[in-house]
Structures are given as C-alpha cells and as structure tokens.
Amino acid sequence: MSMRSSPFVALDIPRPPIAHRIRNGISDTLNLTERDIKIWTRNPSLLFFIVIQPVMFVLLFRYVFGGAIMVSVPGGYVNYLMPGIIAQSAAFASFGTAIALARQTQRGVIDRFRSMPMARSAVLLGRLVADTLRLTITLLIILAVGYAVGFRFENGAGPAVLMVALGVVFGVAICTVSAYVGLAIRDEESVGSFGLIWLFPLTFVSAAFVPVASMPGWLQAFAKNQPVTIVIDEMRGLALGGPLAEHAWQSAAWLLAIFIVFVPLAVRAYRRPG
Amino acid sequence: MNDHYPAGRWDGPAIIVEGLQKSFGEVHALRGIDLVVERGSVLCVLGPNGAGKTTAVKVLTTLLEPDGGRALIEGRDVVRSAPAVREIIGLAGQSAAIQEELTGRENIEIMGRLHHLSKGESRRRAGELLELFDLVDAADRPAKGYSGGMTRRLDLAASLVGRPTVFFLDEPTTGLDPRSRIGMWGIIRELVADGATLLLTTQYLEEADELSDEIVVIDRGKVIAAGTGDNLKNRIGGDVVQFGVVDRTRLGDAAEVVRPLAEGEPTVEEETARVTIRVGSRGSDSLVQTVRALDGAGIHTEHLGIHRPSLDDVFLALTGHTPEDGTRPSRSRSRRGRRDGVVPDATTRQRT
Ligand SMILES: Nc1ncnc2c1ncn2[C@@H]1O[C@H](COP(=O)(O)OP(=O)(O)OP(=O)(O)O)[C@@H](O)[C@H]1O
Ligand SMILES: [Mg+2]
C-alpha cells in the first residue's frame, strides 16, 4: 500500500513516567490476583481436583502400595512419600492455571483485558501470585493429612518451612509452563485432555513415589536427572535430614531456568490476539 | 475518566482509518479499508460472515497490528500509541467477555478497578451501570445463570466502566431474540445520546439503519459502499411490498391494480400466487395505498407485508452476488435460504 496523503497528523503522546506505570502494574496484578482467588473458590471441581485428589494419593500410597515399597529413610515409607506427594500435587495444581487461562482466552476475557489500559504482564503476574497463595493452602492441607497418617519432619522447623517454600516455588514454576500452555493452546478441552499430559511422566518417572534405583536402567538415566527428582530429593533432604548442597544449587538452577524461559513465552502468548 | 496522558488537543474526527490492511497467511481479511467517524456519531460496519468486521474492530482496539495503513482514535495511532488508545476506548467483542463464576456486580467492579478507579468509585459505577442496564435484580447472582440477553447487557455494561469516549461493539445483537434485540437498541441509543462516538458492526441492514448515522458496507475486506441508511436503500431500490392473492384467477388483476404504486414493474410469481412491488422509501404509505387499492378492487390477499431490504438485497444490488462465502455471480445468483441455493440436485429438479 502506498503512503496516502492525509491532512491528519497523529498526536505524539509520551509514555507516562515509569513510576506511574509500575504503580499501575502492581495495582493491576493485585486486582487480578483477588479476582483469580475468587474464581478459584467458586469452582468446586477445581477445588476437588487440587485438594481432594492429592489427599487420595496420600492415602492410596500410604496404605495400598506403601507396604510393597522398600525405602531406607528415617520413619519409613510415609516419610519418604510426603515430599514426593507434595511436589506432585504442586505440579498438578498447575492444571487449574492452564485451564483457567485457556477458558478466559476462548471466552474473550483475555482480549478484553488486552484492550484495557493494563500492564501487559499483569494477567500472568496476578495469576502467579494467586497460584502462590493457592499452592500454599493446598500444600498445607496435604501436609496436615500427612501428619494424620504418620508423617513427621525429622530435621527441625527451619528446614521444614524451607521444604514447603521449595514445594510452592516449584509449583509456581510449573504454573508458568502451564500458563504458557493455556495461553498458547487457548482451548479448554484440548488443554484439559492433552495440554498437560507431560506432567504424568515428569512426576511419576521421578523419585516421587519409589526410589529411582528400583526402575530399569534406561529409565533411571532420565528419572535421576530430571528436575522433579532433583527438587524432590532436595525437599526430602530438608524434611528428613541428609546432604543438601548439591541438589540445592541444581534445584535453584532448574527453577530459575524454567522462569527465565516460560515467563517471557507466556507474556508473549498473552499478547497474541485470541 | 482516567486519562494519564497529557494528550494534545485533537479537533479531527474521532476515528480515522486509512488504507488498513491485515492478512492471516493467505487470507486477506482487510484489503485497504478507509473510514472516518465524526465525534459523537455512530458508524455501522455492515457485512456478511467473514467480511472482516471483527478483524477491523480488533485492529482499532489495539488487539491486532495491521500490516499496512493506519488508524487513529482521537488522534492516537493504534500501533504507536496503543496504551493511550486503550485509555479512551471501550470494547464489547463478538463473544461476551464475562467471568461466569463472578456475579454481575463483581464483573463490573473488577473492570472498574482494572481501569484504575478506586474501590469506592468502582462500586458506585457498578451500581449505576447495573441500574442502567436493568440488571439490578440479578446483580448478585453468578453470571453463569444469566440469559443470553442479560450476558450481553452485562458485557456492554462492563465495557463502559472506564467511561470510554470512543466505543466499539462487535455484533452486539447477534444471537439475541427479537425482544432482547430491541432492548439492546434502546440501550445503544441512550449511550450515544450522551455524546460518545460509536462504531458497531452487524450483519443486519435493519439494525444498521436503526442505529447509525452512517453505514459502511464491507465485503471480503473492502468497503463496497458507504452512506446513510436511506442513501443505501435508495441505491438498492428501497422497500418492498409483497402479498399473496387468495383467488389465483385474479392474480393478473392484482398486478394491474398495484402497478401505479410500484417503482418499475410488479413481479408476479404464478406458482405461489404472490405479487411483489418495489416502493422505494415511501414505506408504510405505500403499504396503506396497496391495501386500499386491492380492497377497492375486491381482491382478497394473504400475508400482506412490507419488507426492508435485507443484507442479501444490498449485496445483490451492490456486488451482483449474495454474501454466501465467495459465491460467484456466474455460478449462482440464488438468494440465501431459497431452495436452489441451499439444496442442490433433488429439490431443485422438482422445482424446474
Ligand atoms: N486469527 C485468524 N487466523 C486466520 N484467519 C483469520 C483469523 N481471524 C480471521 N480470519 C479470517 O479473516 C476473514 C475475516 O474474518 P472476520 O472475523 O474479521 O470476519 P467477520 O466479518 O467478523 O465475520 P463474522 O460475521 O463471521 O463475525 C475470515 O476469512 C476469517 O476466516
Ligand atoms: Mg466477527
């Protein structure tokens, strides 16, 4: 298209000062957090999925499979199990993130936000803050159930708090991946049926429920080195005692890498029109 | 309103679109659209499915970047000054952007907060809008249980929290029953009475005619006609009066009787015993005259009525093809809904 001559010269509008934008960005993020939490509490099916399901896992592994799985940690299998269940539940909680964002994109809610004077990253950040709260509540409930069936922290209060914190940060990292999946696939049903299928091998082919050494050799190579196992090993170390340093920096590196890759991807997917 | 931009004054039209282009791969959704909307007026973009209406709205509301051309909203370029454009526009998209789990009130309040209104101001504004849109009774129920019409109204209400000066409605009445549609028209009229500039899209000529100061007809990404509703209708021959004749033997008489009222020749369909005349923009006057004339001649009629030209008629008149996905004039001139256009073979054979 050739340039048209038009008598109208567009206004030259400077961006508002950075401080102003940051202030608005924070307010947008918190408003969206509040909104997400409200929506979460009104979705009984999501609540069920995120809270009841892990509780069932605890009971199932503790009483059904537990007897057949040999581990050498203080306190026996239930102590081995709980960090694994917590990490797995944290990862699975990200289903809610992906599905909610896909649904909102599909229904035009995300496009509506994009047409409003809002910070571009606010939808994702608001979501992640809400996820942090959501995960903390979920993990504490699961821990309480764990306590009821015999789980005990063996390494003192400080590391116990760190373990929960690591579980939450890990869950939020997986949520950024899921947020990207939800915003990119944009179809609630697809996201629900195959968008998050990768979570199953990632959490089950790990040290979450059974020692990696019990798996066939070819599987061990993957199971031993993938991030879920590394994070779970670190969580076990924090909960039950044992060497921490090596897994600590590996966990930190993995989590950082996930954020560095997926936060920008998710923000970009948000900016693409629905 | 919360315009943070120390904008220069703008005295030009509220919306200026010049040579706007947008393609999705091979699909050229917009192929050089031009339009101008004066401040405080209503422009209706009329076009069939796939014409490019939604694409145009998305570009103007900063959701999509155009491939070529430019668009200014109150002088603000939709690409270069997108954040400044977002400060002053409101958008109700083709599908309602409502969060079902939240109540109507919460849906509006959160939009207010995201427009950087204070908590109190958001609450006040939500109350006002719920009242205006007749949603007070349902305000504190989750939006999940709302009817289609209520959902649309809520969506529109939510898009107005930030007191936009220019707003965009993409097919605001599609999917609504006739009563809700009329209700929506009333609401839209009230909004523009307050002096806002409005661009709305529709597939219905009648709606465009009812609501707009000016109509732009687009087809396959191009503007094919522009003007007022009357302009357009005159170009396509205006209204049409049609009736069936009970006693078939009097079909010829009926045509003779109404001939003086018609613009051009009356059309007589032997098969269905129906007579059609074009009456230009004289509308109901000619309807009354037709009834009198036929009554005077003692001819009994059935299904007598006046029809506004439909979008199909507009397209037929302007482009020589109906708006059914790329139908070529050479292949089929059939009207939408007619048997020969929709069902090939079997039924057609019976008719011919
Ligand atoms: N994101 C997209 N990717 C590919 N093609 C698209 C996309 N959006 C629109 N199109 C195509 O661009 C053309 C114009 O679509 P658009 O949605 O603007 O039409 P419309 O006039 O709004 O139609 P409708 O009345 O059905 O809403 C269509 O051929 C459509 O298939
Ligand atoms: Mg459309």
mmCIF file of C-alpha atoms in Angstrom, chain A residues 40 44-58 85 89 92-93 134-135 137-142 145:
data_model
loop_
_atom_site.group_PDB
_atom_site.id
_atom_site.type_symbol
_atom_site.label_atom_id
_atom_site.label_comp_id
_atom_site.label_asym_id
_atom_site.label_seq_id
_atom_site.Cartn_x
_atom_site.Cartn_y
_atom_site.Cartn_z
ATOM 1 C CA TRP A 40 -10.934 -20.452 42.353
ATOM 2 C CA PRO A 44 -15.876 -26.809 43.174
ATOM 3 C CA SER A 45 -14.441 -29.109 40.516
ATOM 4 C CA LEU A 46 -11.082 -27.359 40.574
ATOM 5 C CA LEU A 47 -11.080 -27.412 44.343
ATOM 6 C CA PHE A 48 -11.775 -31.112 44.222
ATOM 7 C CA PHE A 49 -9.045 -31.755 41.728
ATOM 8 C CA ILE A 50 -6.451 -29.777 43.588
ATOM 9 C CA VAL A 51 -7.174 -30.735 47.180
ATOM 10 C CA ILE A 52 -9.122 -33.995 47.303
ATOM 11 C CA GLN A 53 -7.062 -35.762 44.694
ATOM 12 C CA PRO A 54 -3.717 -35.374 46.498
ATOM 13 C CA VAL A 55 -5.356 -36.473 49.731
ATOM 14 C CA MET A 56 -6.492 -39.634 47.980
ATOM 15 C CA PHE A 57 -2.970 -40.141 46.691
ATOM 16 C CA VAL A 58 -1.597 -39.865 50.202
ATOM 17 C CA ILE A 85 3.262 -36.171 47.037
ATOM 18 C CA SER A 89 0.398 -32.031 43.898
ATOM 19 C CA PHE A 92 -0.730 -30.927 39.170
ATOM 20 C CA ALA A 93 -2.221 -27.802 40.703
ATOM 21 C CA ARG A 134 -3.428 -21.357 46.246
ATOM 22 C CA LEU A 135 -0.417 -23.669 46.375
ATOM 23 C CA ILE A 137 -3.024 -23.507 51.120
ATOM 24 C CA THR A 138 -3.146 -26.753 49.162
ATOM 25 C CA LEU A 139 0.251 -27.945 50.379
ATOM 26 C CA LEU A 140 -0.572 -27.162 53.999
ATOM 27 C CA ILE A 141 -3.773 -29.205 53.752
ATOM 28 C CA ILE A 142 -1.865 -32.133 52.283
ATOM 29 C CA VAL A 145 -3.302 -35.138 56.128
#
